[in-house]
mmCIF file of C-alpha atoms in Angstrom:
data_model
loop_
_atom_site.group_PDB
_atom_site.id
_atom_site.type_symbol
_atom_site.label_atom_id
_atom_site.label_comp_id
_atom_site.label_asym_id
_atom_site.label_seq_id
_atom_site.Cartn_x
_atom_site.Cartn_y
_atom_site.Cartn_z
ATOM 1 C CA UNK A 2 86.096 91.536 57.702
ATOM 2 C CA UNK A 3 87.254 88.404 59.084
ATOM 3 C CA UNK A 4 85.572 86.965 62.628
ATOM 4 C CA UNK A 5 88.117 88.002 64.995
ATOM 5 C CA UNK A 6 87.921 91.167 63.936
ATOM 6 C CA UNK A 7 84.308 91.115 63.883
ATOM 7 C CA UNK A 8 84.316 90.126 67.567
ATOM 8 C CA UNK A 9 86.612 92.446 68.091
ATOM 9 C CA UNK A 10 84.901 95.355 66.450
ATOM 10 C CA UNK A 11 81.386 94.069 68.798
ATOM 11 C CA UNK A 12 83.057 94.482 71.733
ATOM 12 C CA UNK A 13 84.308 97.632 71.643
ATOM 13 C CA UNK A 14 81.222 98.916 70.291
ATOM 14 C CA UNK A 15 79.649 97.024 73.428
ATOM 15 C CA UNK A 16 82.134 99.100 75.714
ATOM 16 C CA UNK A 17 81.086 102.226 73.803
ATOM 17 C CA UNK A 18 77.471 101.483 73.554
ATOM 18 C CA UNK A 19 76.337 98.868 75.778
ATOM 19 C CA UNK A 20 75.498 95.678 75.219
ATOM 20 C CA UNK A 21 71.875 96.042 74.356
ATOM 21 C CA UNK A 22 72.163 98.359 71.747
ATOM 22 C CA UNK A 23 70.628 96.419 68.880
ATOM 23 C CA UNK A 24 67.990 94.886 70.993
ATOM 24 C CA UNK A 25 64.323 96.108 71.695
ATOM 25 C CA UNK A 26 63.942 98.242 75.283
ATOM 26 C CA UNK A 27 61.589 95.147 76.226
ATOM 27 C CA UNK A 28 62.361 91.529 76.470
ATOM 28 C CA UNK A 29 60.347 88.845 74.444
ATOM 29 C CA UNK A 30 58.078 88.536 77.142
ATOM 30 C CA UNK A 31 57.417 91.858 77.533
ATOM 31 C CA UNK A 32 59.309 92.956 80.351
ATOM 32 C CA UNK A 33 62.168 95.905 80.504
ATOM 33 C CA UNK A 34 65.163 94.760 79.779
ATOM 34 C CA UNK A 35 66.553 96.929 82.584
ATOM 35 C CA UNK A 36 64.839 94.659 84.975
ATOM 36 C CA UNK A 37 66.563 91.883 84.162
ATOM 37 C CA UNK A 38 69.023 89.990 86.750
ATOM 38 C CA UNK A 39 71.889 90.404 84.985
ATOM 39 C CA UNK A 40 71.424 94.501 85.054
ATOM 40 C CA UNK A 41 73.226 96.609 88.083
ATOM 41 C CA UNK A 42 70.452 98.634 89.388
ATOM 42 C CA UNK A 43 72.318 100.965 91.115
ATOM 43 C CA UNK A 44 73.421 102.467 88.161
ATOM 44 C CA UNK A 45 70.120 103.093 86.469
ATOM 45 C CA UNK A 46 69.155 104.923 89.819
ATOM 46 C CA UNK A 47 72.536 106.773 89.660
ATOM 47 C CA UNK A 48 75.981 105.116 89.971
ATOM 48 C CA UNK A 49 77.129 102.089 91.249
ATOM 49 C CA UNK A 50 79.615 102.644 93.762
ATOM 50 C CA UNK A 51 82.128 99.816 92.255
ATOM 51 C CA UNK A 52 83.240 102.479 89.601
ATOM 52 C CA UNK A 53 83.699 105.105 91.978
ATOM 53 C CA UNK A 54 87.391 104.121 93.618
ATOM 54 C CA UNK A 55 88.956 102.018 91.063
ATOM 55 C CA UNK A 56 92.741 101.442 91.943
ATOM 56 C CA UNK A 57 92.499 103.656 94.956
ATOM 57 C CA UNK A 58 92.555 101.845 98.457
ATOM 58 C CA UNK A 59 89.070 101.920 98.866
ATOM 59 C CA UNK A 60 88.703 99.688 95.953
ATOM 60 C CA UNK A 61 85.497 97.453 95.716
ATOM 61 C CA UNK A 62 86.666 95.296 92.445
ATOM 62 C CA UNK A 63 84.353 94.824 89.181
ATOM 63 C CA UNK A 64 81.229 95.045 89.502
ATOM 64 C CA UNK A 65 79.665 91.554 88.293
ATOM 65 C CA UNK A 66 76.689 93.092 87.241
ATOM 66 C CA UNK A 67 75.979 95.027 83.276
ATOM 67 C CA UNK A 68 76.113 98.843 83.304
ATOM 68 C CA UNK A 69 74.594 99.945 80.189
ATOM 69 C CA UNK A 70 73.874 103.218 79.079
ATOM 70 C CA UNK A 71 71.048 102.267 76.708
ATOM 71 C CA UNK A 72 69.416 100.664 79.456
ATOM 72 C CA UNK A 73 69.886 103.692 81.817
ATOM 73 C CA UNK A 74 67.858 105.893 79.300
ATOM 74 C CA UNK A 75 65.300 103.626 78.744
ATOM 75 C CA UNK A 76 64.623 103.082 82.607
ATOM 76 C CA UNK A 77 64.595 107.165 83.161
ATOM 77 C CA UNK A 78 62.394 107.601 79.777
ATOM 78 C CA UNK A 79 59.790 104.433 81.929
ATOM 79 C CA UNK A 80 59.888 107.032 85.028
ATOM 80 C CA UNK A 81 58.754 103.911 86.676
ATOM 81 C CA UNK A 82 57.996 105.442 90.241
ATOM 82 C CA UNK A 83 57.773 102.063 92.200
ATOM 83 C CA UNK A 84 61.378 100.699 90.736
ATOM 84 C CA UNK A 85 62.649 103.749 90.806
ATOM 85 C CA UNK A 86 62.025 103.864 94.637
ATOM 86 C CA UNK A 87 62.946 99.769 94.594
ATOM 87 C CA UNK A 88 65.998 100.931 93.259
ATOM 88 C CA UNK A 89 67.079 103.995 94.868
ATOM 89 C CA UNK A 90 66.927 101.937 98.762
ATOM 90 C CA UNK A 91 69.050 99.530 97.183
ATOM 91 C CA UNK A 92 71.610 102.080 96.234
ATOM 92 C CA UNK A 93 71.142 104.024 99.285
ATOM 93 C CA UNK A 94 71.158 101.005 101.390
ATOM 94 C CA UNK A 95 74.974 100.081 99.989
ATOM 95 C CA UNK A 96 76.264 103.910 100.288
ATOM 96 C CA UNK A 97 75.062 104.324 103.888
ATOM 97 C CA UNK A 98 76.774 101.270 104.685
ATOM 98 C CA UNK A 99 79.938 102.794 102.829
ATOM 99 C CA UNK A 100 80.034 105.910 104.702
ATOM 100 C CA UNK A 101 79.431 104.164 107.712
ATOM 101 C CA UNK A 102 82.484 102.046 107.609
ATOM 102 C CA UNK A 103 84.818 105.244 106.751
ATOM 103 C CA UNK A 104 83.179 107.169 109.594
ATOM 104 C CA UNK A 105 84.482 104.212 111.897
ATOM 105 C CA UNK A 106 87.574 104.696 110.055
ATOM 106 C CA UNK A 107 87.865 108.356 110.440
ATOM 107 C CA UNK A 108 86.939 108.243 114.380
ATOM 108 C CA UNK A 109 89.693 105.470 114.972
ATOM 109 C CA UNK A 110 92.199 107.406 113.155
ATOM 110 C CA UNK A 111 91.096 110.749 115.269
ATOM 111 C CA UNK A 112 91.570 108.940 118.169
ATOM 112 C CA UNK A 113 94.866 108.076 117.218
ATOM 113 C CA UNK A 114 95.608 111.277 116.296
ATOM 114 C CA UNK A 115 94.620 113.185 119.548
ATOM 115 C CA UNK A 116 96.282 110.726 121.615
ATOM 116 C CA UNK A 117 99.167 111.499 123.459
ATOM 117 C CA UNK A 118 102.637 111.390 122.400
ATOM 118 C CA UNK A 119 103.961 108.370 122.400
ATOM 119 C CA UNK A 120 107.565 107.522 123.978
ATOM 120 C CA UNK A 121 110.097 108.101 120.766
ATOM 121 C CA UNK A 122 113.214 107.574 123.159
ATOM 122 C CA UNK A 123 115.844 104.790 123.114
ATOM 123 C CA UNK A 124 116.578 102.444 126.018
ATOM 124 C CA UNK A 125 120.210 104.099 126.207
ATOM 125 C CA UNK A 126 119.036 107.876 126.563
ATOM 126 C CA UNK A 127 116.072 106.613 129.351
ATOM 127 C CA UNK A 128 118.938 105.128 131.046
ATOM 128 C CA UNK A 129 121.057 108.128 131.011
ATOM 129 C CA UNK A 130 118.266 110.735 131.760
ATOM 130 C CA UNK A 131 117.739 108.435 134.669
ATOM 131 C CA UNK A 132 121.932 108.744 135.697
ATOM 132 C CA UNK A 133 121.309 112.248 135.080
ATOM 133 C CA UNK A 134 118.960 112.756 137.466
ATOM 134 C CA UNK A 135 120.414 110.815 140.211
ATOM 135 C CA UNK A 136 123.782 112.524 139.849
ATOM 136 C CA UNK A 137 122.004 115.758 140.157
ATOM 137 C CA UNK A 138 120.000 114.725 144.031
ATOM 138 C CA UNK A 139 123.912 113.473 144.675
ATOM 139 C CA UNK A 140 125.574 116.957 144.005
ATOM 140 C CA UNK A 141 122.443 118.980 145.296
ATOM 141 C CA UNK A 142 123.251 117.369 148.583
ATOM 142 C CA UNK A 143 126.731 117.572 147.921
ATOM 143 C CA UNK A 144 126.605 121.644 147.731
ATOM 144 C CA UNK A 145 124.492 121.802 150.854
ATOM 145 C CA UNK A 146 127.270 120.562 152.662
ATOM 146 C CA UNK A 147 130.140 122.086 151.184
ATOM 147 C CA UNK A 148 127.791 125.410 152.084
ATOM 148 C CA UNK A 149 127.532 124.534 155.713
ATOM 149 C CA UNK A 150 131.364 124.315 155.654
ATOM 150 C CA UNK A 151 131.727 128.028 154.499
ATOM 151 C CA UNK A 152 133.396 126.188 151.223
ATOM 152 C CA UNK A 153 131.344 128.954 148.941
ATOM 153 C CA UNK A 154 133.972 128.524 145.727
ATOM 154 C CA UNK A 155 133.712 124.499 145.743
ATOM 155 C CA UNK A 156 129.710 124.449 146.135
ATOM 156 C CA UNK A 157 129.729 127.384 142.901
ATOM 157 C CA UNK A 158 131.959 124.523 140.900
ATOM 158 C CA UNK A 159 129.605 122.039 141.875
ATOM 159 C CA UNK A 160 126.306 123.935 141.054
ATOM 160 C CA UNK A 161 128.013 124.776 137.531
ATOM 161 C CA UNK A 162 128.389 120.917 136.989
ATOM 162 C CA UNK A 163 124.680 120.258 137.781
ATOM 163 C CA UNK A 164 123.673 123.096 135.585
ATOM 164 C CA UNK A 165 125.744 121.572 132.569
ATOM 165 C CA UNK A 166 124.431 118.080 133.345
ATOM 166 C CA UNK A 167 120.884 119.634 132.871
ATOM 167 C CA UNK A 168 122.034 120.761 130.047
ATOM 168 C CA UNK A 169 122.577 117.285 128.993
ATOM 169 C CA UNK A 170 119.102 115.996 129.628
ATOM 170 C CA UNK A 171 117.739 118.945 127.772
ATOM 171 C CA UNK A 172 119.587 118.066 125.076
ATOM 172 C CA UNK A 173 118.210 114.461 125.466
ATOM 173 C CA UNK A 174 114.606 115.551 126.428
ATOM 174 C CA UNK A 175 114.441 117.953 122.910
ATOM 175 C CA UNK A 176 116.436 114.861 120.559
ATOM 176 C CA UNK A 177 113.401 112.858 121.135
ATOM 177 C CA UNK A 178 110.830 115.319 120.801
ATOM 178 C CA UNK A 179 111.889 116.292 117.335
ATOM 179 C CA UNK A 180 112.398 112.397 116.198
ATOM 180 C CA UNK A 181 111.403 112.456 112.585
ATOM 181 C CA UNK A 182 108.321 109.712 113.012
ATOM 182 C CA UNK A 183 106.876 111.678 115.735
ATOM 183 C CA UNK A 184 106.821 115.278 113.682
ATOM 184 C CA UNK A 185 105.391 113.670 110.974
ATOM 185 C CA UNK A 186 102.826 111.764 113.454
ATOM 186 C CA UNK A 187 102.050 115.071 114.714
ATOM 187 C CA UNK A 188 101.427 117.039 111.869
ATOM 188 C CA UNK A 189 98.803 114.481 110.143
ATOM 189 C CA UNK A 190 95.176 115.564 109.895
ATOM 190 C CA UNK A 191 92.255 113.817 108.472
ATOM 191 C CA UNK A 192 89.770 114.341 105.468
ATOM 192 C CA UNK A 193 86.190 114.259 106.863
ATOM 193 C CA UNK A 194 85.135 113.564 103.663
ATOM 194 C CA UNK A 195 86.985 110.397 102.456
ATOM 195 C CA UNK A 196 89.452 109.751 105.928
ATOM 196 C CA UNK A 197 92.594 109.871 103.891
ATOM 197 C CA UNK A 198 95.846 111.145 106.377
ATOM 198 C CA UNK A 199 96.967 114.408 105.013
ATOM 199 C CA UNK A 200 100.188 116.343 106.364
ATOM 200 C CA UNK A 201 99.174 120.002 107.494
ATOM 201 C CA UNK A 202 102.335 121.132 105.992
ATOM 202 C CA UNK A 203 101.224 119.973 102.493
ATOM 203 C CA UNK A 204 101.519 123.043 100.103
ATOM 204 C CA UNK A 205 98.220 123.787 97.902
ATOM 205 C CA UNK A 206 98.903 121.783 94.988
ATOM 206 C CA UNK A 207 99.294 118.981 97.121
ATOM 207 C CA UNK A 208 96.059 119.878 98.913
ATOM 208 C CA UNK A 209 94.796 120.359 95.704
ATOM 209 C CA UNK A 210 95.400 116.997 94.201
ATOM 210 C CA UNK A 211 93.847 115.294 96.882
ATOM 211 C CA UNK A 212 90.561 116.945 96.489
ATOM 212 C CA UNK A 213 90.388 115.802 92.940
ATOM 213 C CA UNK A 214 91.398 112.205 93.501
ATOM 214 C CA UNK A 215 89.132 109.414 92.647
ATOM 215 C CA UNK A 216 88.660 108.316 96.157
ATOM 216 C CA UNK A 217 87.803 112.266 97.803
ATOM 217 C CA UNK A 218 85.440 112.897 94.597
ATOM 218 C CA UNK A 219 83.815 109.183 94.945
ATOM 219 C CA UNK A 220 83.464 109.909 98.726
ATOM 220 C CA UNK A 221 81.958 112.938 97.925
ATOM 221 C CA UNK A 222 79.602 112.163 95.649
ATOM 222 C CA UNK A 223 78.048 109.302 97.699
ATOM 223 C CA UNK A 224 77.832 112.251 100.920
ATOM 224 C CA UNK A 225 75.834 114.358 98.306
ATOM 225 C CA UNK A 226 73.829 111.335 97.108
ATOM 226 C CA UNK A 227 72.442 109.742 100.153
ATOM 227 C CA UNK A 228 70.004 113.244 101.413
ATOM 228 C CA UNK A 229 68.917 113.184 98.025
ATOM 229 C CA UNK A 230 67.854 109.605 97.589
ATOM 230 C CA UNK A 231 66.589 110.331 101.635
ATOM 231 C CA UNK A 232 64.411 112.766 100.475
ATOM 232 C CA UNK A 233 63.163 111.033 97.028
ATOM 233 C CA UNK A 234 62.106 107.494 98.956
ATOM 234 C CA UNK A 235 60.513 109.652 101.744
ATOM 235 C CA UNK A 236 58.602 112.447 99.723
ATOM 236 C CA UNK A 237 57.728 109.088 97.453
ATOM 237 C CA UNK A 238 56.344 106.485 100.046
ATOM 238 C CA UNK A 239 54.074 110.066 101.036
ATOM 239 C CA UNK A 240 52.757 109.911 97.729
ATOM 240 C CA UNK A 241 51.759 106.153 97.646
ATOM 241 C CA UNK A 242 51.900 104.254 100.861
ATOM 242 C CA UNK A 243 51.924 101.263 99.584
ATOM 243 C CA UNK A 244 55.775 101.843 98.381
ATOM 244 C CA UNK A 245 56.628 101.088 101.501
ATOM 245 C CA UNK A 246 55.264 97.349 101.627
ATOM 246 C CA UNK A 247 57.291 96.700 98.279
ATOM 247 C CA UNK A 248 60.566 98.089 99.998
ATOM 248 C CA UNK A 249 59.936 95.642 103.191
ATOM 249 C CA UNK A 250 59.208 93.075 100.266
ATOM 250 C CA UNK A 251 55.515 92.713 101.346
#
């Protein structure tokens, strides 16, 4: 087997494997490898949040850190209660900040949402509601005359054309009401799970789909994860005090 394909054949073996496969769980020195610099804590403790929304628009790139399975066991098998707790705020610390940037998110676009409708007509149909309007106090006056001169048949002839010209502006009034942008506007709703704009007219496999995206399910899990990493550091720092110096670094 010639090198390249040697290299080759390493890295996808590192890919499949990790990258520590062939070494000892401990470094020369005699520490865990899995506390080395170079190793993403976050996903010993559980998952790092990079992988999570890969190519969706919540995106957070590569992570520059090694996730290695390997690694992952051996730090569970240590059941290393102080890193694990080390750990764990890290990982909690990034998801809480996560979730509280799509709250934001969610409340802006809520806001938004319940606001009221916004003016969807043209410049030339204000303009003409306006004429409409001012036609209509010209005629009303107009058939309180012609009624004061006994001229019953002309007044009835007038009312019919102020009846047809509100006609007009409810034809106007209803064009801009059902404007295309504004239905659509109106019929969005919002996950409270991941904030992504949904139409309620969306049929169920559309409904569906988004529920099993990447970026609901990666929303989702970090919701589930952060009471349970709550609850481990708490019930933890209980057990031994003195957790809670090494979280403030103390």
């Amino acid at each position: 087997m010639g090198n390249a394909a040697k290299e080759a054949m390493r890295q996808m073996m590192d890919n499949l494997m990790g990258s520590f496969r062939d070494d000892a769980p401990v470094s020369e020195d005699g520490v865990p490898r899995w506390q080395g610099d170079e190793i993403c804590k976050k996903f010993l403790v559980k998952f790092c949040p990079n992988d999570l929304f890969h190519n969706t628009k919540s995106d957070r790139g590569t992570c520059l850190k090694k996730h290695d399975e390997k690694l992952k066991s051996a730090f569970e098998a240590a059941n290393d209660e102080k890193f694990k707790v080390i750990y764990s705020a890290e990982l909690l610390k990034d998801i809480e900040a996560i979730i509280n940037d799509v709250e934001r998110s969610i409340t802006r676009t809520k806001q938004r949402l319940s606001a009221e409708k916004p003016d969807m007509m043209d410049p030339a149909s204000k303009r003409r509601m306006e004429e409409i309007m001012q036609e209509v106090k010209t005629l009303q006056s107009e058939i309180q005359r012609l009624g004061e001169e006994g001229e019953v048949e002309k007044a009835e002839e007038v009312n019919k054309k102020i009846l047809s010209m509100l006609d007009e502006r409810e034809k106007i009034q209803q064009a801009a009401e059902n404007d295309p942008l504004w239905q659509k506007e109106k019929n969005q709703t919002i996950c409270e799970v991941c904030g992504c704009i949904a139409q309620s007219t969306d049929n169920d496999q559309r409904k569906q789909n988004h529920l099993e995206g990447r970026q609901h399910k990666g929303y989702f899990m970090i919701r589930e994860a952060i009471p349970e990493l709550q609850k481990f550091i708490k019930e933890a720092i209980e057990k031994d005090p003195t957790l809670e110096k090494e979280l403030e670094g103390g």
